[in-house]
CSV table of C-alpha atoms in Angstrom, one decimal:
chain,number,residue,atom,x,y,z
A,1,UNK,CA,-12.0,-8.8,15.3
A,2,UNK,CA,-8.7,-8.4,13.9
A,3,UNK,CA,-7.0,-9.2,10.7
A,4,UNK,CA,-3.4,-9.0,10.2
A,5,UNK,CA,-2.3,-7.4,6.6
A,6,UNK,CA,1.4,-7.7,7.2
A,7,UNK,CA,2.9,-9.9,4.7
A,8,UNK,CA,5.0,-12.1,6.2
A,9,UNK,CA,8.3,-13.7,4.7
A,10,UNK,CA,10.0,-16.1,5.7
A,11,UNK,CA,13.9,-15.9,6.6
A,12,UNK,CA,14.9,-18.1,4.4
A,13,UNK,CA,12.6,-17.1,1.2
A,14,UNK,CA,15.5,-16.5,-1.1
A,15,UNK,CA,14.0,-12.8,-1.6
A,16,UNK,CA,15.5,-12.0,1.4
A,17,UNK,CA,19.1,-13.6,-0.3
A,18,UNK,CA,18.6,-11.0,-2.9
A,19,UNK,CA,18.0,-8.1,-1.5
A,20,UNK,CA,20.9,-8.9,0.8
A,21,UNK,CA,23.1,-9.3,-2.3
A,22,UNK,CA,22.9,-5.8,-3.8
A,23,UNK,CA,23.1,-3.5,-1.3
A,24,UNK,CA,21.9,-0.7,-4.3
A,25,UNK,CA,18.5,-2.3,-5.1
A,26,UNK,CA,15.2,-1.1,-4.0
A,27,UNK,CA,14.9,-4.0,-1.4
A,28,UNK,CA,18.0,-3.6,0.7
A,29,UNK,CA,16.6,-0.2,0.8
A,30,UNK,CA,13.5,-1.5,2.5
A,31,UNK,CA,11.3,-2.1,0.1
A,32,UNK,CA,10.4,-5.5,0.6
A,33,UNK,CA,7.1,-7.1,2.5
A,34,UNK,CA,4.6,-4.6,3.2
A,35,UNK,CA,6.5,-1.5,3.5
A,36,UNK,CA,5.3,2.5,3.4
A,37,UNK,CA,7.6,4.2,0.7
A,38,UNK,CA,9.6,7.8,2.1
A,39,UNK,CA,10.6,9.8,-0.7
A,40,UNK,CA,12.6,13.5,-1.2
A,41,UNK,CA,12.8,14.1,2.1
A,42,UNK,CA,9.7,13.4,3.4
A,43,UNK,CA,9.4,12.9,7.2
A,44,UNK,CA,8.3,9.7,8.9
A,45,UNK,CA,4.3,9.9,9.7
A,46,UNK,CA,3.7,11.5,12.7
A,47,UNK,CA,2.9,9.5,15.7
A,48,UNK,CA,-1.1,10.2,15.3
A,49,UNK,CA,-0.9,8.5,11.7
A,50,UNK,CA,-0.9,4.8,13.8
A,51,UNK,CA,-4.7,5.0,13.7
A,52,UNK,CA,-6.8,5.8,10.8
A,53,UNK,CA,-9.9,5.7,9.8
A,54,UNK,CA,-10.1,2.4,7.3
A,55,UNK,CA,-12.0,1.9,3.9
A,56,UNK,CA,-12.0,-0.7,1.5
A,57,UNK,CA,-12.0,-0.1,-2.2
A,58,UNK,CA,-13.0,-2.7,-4.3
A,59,UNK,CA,-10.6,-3.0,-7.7
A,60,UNK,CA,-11.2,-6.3,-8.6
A,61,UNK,CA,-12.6,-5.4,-11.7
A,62,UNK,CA,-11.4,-2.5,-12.3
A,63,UNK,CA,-8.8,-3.9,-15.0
A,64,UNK,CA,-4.8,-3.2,-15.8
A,65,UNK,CA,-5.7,0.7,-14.9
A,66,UNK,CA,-7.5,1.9,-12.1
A,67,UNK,CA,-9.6,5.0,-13.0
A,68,UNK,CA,-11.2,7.3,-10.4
A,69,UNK,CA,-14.7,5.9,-11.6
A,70,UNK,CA,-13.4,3.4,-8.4
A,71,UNK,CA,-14.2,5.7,-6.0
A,72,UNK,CA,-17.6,6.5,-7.1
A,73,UNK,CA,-20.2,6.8,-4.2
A,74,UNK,CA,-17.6,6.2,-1.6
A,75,UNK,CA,-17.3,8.8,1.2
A,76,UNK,CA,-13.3,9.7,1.8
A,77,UNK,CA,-12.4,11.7,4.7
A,78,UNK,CA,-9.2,13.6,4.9
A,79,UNK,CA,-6.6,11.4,7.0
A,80,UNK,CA,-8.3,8.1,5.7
A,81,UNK,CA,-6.3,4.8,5.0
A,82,UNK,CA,-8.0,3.5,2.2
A,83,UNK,CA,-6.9,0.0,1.1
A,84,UNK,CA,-7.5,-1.4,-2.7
A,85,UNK,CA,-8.4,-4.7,-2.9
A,86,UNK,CA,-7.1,-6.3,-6.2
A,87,UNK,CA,-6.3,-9.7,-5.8
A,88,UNK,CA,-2.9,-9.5,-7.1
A,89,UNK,CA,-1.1,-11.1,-4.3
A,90,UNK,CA,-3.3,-13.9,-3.9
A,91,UNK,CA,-2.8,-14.3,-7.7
A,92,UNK,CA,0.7,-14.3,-8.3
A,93,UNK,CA,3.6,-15.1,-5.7
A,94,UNK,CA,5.3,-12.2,-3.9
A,95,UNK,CA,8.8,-11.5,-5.4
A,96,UNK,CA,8.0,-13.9,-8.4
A,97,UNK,CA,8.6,-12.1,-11.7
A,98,UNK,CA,4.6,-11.9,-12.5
A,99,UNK,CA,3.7,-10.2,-9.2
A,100,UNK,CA,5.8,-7.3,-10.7
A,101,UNK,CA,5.2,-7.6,-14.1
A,102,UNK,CA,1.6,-7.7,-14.4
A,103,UNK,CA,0.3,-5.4,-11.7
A,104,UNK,CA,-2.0,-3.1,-11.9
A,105,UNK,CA,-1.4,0.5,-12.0
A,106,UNK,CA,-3.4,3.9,-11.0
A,107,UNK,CA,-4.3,6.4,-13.1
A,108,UNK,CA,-2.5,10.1,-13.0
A,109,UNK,CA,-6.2,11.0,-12.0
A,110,UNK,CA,-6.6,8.8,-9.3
A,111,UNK,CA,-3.3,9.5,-7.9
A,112,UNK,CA,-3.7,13.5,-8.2
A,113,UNK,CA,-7.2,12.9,-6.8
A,114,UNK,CA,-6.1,10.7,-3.7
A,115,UNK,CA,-3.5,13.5,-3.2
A,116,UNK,CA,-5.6,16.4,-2.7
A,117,UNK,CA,-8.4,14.8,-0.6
A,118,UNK,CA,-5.3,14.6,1.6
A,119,UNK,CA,-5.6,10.4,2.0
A,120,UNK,CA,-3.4,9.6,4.7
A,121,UNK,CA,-2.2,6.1,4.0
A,122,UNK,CA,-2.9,4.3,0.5
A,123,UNK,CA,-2.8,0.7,1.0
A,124,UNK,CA,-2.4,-1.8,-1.9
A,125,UNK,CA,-2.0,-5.5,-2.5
A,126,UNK,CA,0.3,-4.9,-5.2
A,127,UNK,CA,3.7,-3.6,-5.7
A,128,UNK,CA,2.9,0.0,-6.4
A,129,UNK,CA,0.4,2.5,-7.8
A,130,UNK,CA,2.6,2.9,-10.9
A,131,UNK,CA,5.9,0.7,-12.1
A,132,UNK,CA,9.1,1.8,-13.3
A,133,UNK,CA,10.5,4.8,-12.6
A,134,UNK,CA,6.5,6.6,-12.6
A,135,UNK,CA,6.8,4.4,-9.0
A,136,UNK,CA,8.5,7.2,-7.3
A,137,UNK,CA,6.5,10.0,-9.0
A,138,UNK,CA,3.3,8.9,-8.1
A,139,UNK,CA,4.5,8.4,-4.5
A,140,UNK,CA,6.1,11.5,-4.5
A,141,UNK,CA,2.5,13.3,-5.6
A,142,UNK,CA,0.6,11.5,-2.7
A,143,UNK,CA,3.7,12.6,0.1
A,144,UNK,CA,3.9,16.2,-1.0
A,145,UNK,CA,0.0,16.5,0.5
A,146,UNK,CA,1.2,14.4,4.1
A,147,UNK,CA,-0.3,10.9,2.6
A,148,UNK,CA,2.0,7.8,2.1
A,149,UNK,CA,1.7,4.5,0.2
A,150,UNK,CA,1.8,1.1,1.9
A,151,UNK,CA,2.6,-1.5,-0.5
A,152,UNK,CA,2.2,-5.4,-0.2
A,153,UNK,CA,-0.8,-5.7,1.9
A,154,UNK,CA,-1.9,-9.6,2.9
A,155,UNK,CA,-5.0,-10.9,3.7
A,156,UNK,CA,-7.2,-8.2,1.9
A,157,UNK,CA,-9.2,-11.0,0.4
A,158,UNK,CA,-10.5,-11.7,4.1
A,159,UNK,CA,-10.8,-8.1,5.1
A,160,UNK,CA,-13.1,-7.7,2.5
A,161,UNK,CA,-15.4,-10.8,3.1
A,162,UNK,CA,-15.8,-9.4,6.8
A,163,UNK,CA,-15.7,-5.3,6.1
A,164,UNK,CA,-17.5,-5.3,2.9
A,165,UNK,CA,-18.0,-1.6,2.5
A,166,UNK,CA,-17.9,-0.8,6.1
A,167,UNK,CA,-15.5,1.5,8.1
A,168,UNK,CA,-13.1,-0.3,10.3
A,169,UNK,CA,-10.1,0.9,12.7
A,170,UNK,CA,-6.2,0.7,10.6
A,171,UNK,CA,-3.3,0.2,13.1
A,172,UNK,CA,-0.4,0.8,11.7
A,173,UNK,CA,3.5,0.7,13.2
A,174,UNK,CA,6.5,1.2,11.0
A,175,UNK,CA,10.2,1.2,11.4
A,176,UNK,CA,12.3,4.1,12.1
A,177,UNK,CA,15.2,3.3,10.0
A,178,UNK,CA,16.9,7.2,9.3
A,179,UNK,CA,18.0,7.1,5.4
A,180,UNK,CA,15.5,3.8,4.4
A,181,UNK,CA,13.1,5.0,1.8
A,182,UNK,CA,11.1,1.9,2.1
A,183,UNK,CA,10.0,1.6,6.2
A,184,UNK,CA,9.1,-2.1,7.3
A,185,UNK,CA,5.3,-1.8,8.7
A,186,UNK,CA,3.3,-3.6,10.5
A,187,UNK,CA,-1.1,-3.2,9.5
A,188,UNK,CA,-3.7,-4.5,11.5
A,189,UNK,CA,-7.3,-4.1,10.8
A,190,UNK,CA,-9.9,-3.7,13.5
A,191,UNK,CA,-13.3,-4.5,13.3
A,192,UNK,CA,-16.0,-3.8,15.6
């Protein structure tokens, strides 16, 4: 089985008006849909990154912060994509002012602690582990170990009724676009 976690947007959803608009904002930059965030130089994923090793992490609960009492009793592997199920884009619109203002956010620990198990893809259905300009730190903590963060994930609700906390396959694609630091990607789960 498959399931799709690419947010799609529609050409005419007047997100797509905006970030065509200001050609300095964070969108016409890439970073809009489910995207993987490139930071200070760091290099595209290497080719053998568009298959992982999948894991769900349930967060539904877990509250404005997420701790690293999440990952408790969960086997990680280096190289892992581990995906947090929140439920934030299947509360709030994407691009509406309370999918960005009320996300949820990681805590230093987690993000430290995702770094050094060297977690190759973080996926969320939110807009970021941290907001403001803590965004780009955080991101820049997870990249300096190899790992990236995909933001904007769809359809984790279903992944999660058919994974549970099972292993699946993650097949990931992402643009190449040389000076984006937000690369378009495509995410499709694969379940046996």
């Amino acid at each position: 089985m498959y399931i799709d976690l690419t947010l799609s947007i529609d050409i005419q959803d007047p997100i797509i008006a905006k970030a065509s608009a200001d050609p300095d904002s964070y969108m016409s930059r890439g970073h809009i849909g489910t995207h993987l965030d490139v930071y200070g130089g760091q290099a595209f994923p290497p080719p053998h990154y568009c298959m992982r090793r999948g894991l769900l992490i349930d967060a539904r609960d877990a509250g404005e912060e997420i701790g690293l009492a999440i990952l408790a009793g969960r086997e990680l592997q280096a190289g892992d994509f581990l995906i947090f199920h929140t439920g934030h884009l299947a509360r709030h619109v994407y691009g509406s002012r309370p999918y960005y203002q009320t996300q949820p956010r990681f805590s230093w620990d987690l993000v430290e602690h995702l770094a050094e198990r060297d977690t190759g893809f973080i996926g969320l259905d939110f807009p970021g582990m941290r907001s403001g300009p803590e965004h780009n730190t955080a991101d820049r903590i997870v990249g300096s170990r190899g790992g990236y963060v995909i933001e904007n994930l769809a359809n984790v609700d279903r992944l999660h009724a058919e994974a549970g906390d099972r292993t699946f396959l993650v097949c990931t694609g992402w643009t190449g676009f040389q000076g984006s630091t937000g690369l378009s990607c495509r995410v499709v789960a694969h379940l046996d």
